[in-house]
CSV table of C-alpha atoms and ligand atoms in Angstrom, one decimal:
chain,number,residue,atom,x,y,z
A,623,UNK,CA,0.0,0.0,0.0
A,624,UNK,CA,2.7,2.3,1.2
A,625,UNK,CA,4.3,1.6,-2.4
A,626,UNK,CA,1.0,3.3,-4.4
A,627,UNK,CA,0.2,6.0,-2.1
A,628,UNK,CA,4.1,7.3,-2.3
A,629,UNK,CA,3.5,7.2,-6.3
A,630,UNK,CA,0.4,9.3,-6.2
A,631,UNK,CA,1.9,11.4,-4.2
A,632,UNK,CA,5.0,12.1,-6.6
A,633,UNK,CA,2.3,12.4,-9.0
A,634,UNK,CA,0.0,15.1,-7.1
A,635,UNK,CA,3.6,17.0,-6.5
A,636,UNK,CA,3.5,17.2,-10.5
A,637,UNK,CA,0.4,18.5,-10.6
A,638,UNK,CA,1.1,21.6,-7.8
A,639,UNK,CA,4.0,22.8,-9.6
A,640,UNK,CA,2.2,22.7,-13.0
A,641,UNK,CA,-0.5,24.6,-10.8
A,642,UNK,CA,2.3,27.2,-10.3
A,643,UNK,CA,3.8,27.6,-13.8
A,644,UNK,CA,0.1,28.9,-14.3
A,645,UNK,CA,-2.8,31.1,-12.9
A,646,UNK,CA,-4.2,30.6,-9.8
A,647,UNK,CA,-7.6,30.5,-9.0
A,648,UNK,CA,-7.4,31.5,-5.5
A,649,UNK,CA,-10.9,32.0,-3.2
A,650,UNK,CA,-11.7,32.7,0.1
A,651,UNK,CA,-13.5,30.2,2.7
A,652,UNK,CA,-14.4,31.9,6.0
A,653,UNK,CA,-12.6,35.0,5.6
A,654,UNK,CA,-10.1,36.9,3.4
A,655,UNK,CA,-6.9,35.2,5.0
A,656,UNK,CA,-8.8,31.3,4.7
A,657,UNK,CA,-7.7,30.4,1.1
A,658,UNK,CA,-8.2,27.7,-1.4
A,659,UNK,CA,-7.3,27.4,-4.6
A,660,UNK,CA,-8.1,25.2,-7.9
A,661,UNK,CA,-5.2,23.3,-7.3
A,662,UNK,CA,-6.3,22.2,-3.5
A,663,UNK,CA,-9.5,21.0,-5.3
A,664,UNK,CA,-7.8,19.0,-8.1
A,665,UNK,CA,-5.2,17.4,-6.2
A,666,UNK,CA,-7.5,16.3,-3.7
A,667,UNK,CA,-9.9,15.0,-6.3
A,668,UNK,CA,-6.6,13.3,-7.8
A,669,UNK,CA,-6.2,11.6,-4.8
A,670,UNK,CA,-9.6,10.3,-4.4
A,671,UNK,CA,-10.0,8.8,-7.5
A,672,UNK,CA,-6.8,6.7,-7.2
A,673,UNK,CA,-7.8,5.6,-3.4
A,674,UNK,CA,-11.2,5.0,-4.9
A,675,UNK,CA,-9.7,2.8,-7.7
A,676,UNK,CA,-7.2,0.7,-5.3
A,677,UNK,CA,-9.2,0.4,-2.3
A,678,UNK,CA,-13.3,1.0,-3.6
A,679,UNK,CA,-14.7,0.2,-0.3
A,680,UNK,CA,-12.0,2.5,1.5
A,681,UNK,CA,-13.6,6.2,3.3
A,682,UNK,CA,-12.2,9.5,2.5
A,683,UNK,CA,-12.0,12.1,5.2
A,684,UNK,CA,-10.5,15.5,3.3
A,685,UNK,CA,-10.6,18.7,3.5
A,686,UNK,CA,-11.8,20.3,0.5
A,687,UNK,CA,-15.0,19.4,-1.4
A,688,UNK,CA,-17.1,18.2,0.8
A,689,UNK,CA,-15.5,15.5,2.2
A,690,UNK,CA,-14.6,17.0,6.0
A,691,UNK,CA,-17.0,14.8,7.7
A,692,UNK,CA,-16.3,11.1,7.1
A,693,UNK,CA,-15.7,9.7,10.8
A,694,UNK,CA,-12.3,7.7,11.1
A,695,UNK,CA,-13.0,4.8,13.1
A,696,UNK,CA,-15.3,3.0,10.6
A,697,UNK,CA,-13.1,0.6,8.7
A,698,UNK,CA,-10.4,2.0,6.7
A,699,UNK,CA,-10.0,5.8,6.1
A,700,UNK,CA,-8.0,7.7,4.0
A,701,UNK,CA,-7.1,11.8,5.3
A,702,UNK,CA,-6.0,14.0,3.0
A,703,UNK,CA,-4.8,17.2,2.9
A,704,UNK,CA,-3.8,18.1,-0.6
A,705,UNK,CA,-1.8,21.4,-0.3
A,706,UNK,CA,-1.2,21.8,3.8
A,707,UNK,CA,0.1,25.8,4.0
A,708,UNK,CA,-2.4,26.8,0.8
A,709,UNK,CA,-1.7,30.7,2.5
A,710,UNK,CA,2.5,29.8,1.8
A,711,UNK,CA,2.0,28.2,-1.6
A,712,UNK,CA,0.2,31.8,-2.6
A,713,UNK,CA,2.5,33.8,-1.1
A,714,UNK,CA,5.8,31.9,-1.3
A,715,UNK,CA,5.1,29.3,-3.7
A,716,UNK,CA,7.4,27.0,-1.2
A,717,UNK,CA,6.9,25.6,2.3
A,718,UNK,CA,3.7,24.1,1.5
A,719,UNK,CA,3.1,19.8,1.7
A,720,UNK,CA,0.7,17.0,0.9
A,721,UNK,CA,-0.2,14.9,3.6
A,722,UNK,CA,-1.8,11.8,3.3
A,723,UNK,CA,-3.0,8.9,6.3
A,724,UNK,CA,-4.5,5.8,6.5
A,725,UNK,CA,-6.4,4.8,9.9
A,726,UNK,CA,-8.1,1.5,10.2
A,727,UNK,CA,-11.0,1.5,12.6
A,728,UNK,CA,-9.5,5.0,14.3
A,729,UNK,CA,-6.3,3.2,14.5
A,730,UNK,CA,-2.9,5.5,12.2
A,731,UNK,CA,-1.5,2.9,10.5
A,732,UNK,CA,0.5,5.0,7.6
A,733,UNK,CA,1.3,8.9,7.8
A,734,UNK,CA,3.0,11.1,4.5
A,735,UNK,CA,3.9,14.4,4.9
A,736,UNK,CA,5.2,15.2,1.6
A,737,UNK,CA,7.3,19.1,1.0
A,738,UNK,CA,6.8,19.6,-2.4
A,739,UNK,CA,9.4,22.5,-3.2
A,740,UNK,CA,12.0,20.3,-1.3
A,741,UNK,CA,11.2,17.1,-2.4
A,742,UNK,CA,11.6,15.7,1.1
A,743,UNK,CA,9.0,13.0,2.5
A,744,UNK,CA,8.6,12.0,5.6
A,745,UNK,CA,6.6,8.8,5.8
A,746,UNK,CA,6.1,5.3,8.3
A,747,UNK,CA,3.7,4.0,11.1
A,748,UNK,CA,2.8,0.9,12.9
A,749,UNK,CA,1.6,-0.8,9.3
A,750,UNK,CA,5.9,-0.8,8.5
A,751,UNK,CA,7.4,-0.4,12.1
A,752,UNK,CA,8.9,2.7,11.3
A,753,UNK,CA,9.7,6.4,9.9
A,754,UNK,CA,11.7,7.2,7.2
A,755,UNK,CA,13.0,10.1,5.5
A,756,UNK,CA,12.8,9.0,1.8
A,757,UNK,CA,14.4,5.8,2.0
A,758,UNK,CA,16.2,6.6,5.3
A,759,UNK,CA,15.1,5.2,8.6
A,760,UNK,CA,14.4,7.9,11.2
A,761,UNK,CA,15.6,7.7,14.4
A,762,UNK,CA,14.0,8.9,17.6
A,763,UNK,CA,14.7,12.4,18.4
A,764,UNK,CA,16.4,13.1,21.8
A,765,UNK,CA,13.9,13.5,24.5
A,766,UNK,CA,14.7,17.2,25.0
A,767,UNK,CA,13.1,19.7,27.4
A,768,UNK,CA,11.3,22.9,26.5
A,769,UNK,CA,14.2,24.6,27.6
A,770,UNK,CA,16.7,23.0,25.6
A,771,UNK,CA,14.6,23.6,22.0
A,772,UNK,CA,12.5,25.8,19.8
A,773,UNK,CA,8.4,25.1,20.0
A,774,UNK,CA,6.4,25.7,16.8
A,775,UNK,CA,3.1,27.7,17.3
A,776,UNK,CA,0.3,29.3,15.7
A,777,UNK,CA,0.5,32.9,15.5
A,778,UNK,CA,-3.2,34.1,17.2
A,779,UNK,CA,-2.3,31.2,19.9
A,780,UNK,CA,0.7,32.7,21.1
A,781,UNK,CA,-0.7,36.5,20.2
A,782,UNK,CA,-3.5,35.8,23.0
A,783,UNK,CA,-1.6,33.6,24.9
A,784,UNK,CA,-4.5,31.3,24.6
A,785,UNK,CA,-3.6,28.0,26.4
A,786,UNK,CA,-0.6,29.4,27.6
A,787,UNK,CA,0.7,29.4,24.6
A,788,UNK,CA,3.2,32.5,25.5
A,789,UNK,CA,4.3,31.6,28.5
A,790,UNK,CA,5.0,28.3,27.1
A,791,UNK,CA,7.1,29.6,24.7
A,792,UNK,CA,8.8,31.5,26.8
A,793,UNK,CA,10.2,28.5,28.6
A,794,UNK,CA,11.6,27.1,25.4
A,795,UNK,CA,15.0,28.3,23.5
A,796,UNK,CA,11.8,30.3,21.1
A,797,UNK,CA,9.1,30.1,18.8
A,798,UNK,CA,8.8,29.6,15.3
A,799,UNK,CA,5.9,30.1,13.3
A,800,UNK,CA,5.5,28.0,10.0
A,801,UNK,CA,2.3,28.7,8.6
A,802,UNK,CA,2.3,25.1,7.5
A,803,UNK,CA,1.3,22.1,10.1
A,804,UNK,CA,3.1,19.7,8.0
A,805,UNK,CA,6.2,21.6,8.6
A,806,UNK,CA,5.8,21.8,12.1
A,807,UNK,CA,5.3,18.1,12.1
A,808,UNK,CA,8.6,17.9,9.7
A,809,UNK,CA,10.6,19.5,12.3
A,810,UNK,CA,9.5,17.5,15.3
A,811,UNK,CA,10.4,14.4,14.1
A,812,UNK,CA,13.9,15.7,12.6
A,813,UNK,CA,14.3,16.7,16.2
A,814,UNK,CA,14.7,20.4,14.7
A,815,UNK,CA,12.0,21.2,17.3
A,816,UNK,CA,10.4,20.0,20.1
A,817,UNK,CA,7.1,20.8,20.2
A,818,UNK,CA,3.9,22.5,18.3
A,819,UNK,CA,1.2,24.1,19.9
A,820,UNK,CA,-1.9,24.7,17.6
A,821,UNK,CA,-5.8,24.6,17.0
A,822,UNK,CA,-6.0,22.0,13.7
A,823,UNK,CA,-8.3,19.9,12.2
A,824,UNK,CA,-8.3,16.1,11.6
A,825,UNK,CA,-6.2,16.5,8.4
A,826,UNK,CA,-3.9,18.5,9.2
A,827,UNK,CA,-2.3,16.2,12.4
A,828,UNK,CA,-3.6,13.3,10.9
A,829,UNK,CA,-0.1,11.9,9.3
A,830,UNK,CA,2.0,13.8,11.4
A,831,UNK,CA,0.3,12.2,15.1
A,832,UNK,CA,0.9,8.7,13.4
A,833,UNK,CA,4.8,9.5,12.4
A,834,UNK,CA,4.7,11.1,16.3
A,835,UNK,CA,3.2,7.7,17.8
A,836,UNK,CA,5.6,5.5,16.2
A,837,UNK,CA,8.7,7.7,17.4
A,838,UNK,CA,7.3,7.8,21.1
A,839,UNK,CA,5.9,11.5,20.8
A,840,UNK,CA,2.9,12.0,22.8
A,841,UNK,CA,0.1,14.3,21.5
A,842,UNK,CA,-3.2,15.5,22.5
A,843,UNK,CA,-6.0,18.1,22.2
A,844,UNK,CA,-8.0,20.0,24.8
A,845,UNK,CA,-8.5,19.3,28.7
A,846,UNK,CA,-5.6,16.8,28.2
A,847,UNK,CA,-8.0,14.7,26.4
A,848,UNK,CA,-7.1,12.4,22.9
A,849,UNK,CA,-7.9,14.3,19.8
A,850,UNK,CA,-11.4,14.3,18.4
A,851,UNK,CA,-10.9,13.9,14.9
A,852,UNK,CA,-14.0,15.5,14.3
A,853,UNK,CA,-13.8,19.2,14.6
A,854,UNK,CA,-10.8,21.9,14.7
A,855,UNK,CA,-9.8,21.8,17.9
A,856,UNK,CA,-6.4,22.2,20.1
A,857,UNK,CA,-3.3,20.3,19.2
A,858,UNK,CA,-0.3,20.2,21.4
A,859,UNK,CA,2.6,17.6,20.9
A,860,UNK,CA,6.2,16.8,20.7
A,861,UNK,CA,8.5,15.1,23.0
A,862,UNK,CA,7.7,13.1,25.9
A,863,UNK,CA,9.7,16.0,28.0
A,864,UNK,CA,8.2,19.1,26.8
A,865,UNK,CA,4.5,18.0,26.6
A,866,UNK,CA,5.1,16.6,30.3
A,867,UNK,CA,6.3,20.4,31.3
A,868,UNK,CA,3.3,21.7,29.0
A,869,UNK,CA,0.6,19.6,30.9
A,870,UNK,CA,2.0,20.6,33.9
A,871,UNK,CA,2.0,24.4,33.5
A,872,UNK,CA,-1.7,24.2,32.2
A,873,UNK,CA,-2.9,22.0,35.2
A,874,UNK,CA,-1.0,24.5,37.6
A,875,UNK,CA,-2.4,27.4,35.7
A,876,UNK,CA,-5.8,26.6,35.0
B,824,IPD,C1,-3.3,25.4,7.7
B,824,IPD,C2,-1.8,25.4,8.0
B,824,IPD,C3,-1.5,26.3,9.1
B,824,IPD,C4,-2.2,26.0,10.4
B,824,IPD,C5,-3.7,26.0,10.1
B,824,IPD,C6,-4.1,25.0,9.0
B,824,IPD,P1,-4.2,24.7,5.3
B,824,IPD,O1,-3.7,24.4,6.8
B,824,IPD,O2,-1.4,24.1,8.3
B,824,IPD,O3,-0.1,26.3,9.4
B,824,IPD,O4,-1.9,27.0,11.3
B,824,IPD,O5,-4.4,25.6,11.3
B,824,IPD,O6,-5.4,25.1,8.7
B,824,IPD,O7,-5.6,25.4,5.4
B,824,IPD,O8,-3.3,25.6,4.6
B,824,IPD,O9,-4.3,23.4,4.7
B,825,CA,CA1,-3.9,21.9,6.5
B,826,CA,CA1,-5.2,22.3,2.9
């Protein structure tokens, strides 16, 4: 399985930087800064008609066109998030990915986080026993502690200092903010940083948190609690260290 999805994903990497030899259709969603653009909408569509041909009886939770309410514990589910960072591939044309994941019966079996302009995929899970970085095995990043590393964020988290996001921040070596989940995700499991605190939605943690799980990186959502996979809701993970001193704070601080 891990074979296919890897080549579609190749594939859909194509397709974006045709997308960006030519003009963009760009729209807003909620407001002026929520973006889409034709190319999120044909890559996902891509996507879905090559799970739909392999696997016909698979599910399809995505983000764009309707498809952002398929559960994920009911048999086998493909998440998708065809351009993750649609805001950077406007602006920058670069630090955009694909990500792709495969839960069986709410269980991550397979997580691809795909950046594009870098050609670097990170990719694994329980269904292979492991995470690689292209064909390189990954190894676990050192169990660092908030002081010893940088924490990815998302900007109105920190700007608020909604869950503590500020003073959690401030405890670290400093913040960096991305604009691209997948990214953050990227950087976690290099080890480049050691934690992301965010509010996402089931595709955009769904690949990373099963790359995390295999490596021994905890994650969760709000009130300490798993994450939903059902709405947008708060995402904070990285290593075992730093989301120990992150639970802590919050409890103390509540
Ligand atoms: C967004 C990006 C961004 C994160 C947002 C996501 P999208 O995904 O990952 O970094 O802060 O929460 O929605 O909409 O570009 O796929
Ligand atoms: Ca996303
Ligand atoms: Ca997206």
């Amino acid at each position: 399985m891990e074979k296919e999805i890897i080549s579609w994903i190749y594939e859909a990497a194509e397709k974006i930087k045709t997308g960006l030899g030519s003009a963009l259709k760009v729209d807003e969603k909620s407001d002026r800064t929520d973006l889409v653009t034709n190319v999120d909408k044909e890559v996902q569509n891509f996507l879905v008609e090559k799970i739909n041909t392999y696997d016909p009886d698979a599910k399809i939770l995505g983000e764009e066109n309707g498809l952002d309410q398929t559960p994920i514990d009911e048999g086998r589910v493909f998440v998708i998030d065809p351009i993750d960072g649609t805001m950077n591939f406007v602006m920058q044309q670069e630090n955009f990915c694909i990500m792709v994941a495969v839960y069986e019966d709410g269980i991550g079996q397979l997580g691809f986080i795909y950046d594009v302009m870098r050609d670097e995929l990170f990719w694994g899970g329980a269904r292979v026993g492991k995470v690689f970085y292209n064909r390189k095995e990954i190894s676990v990043p050192k169990n660092k502690q908030l002081k010893q590393g940088l924490i990815g964020m998302n900007a109105a988290l920190y700007r608020h200092n909604f869950h503590h996001a500020q003073d959690i921040g401030n405890k670290s070596m400093g913040i960096r903010i991305l604009g691209c989940a997948g990214l953050e995700f990227i950087a976690m499991i290099k080890g480049t940083q050691i934690g992301y605190i965010s509010m996402l939605s089931p595709w955009d943690y769904a690949a990373g948190k099963i790359m995390m799980d295999q490596l021994g990186m905890p994650s969760y959502g709000a009130d300490q609690q798993s994450l939903t996979f059902r709405k947008r809701e708060l995402f904070i993970g990285g290593t075992e260290a730093a989301v120990r001193e992150i639970q802590a704070f919050n409890q103390e601080n509540q």
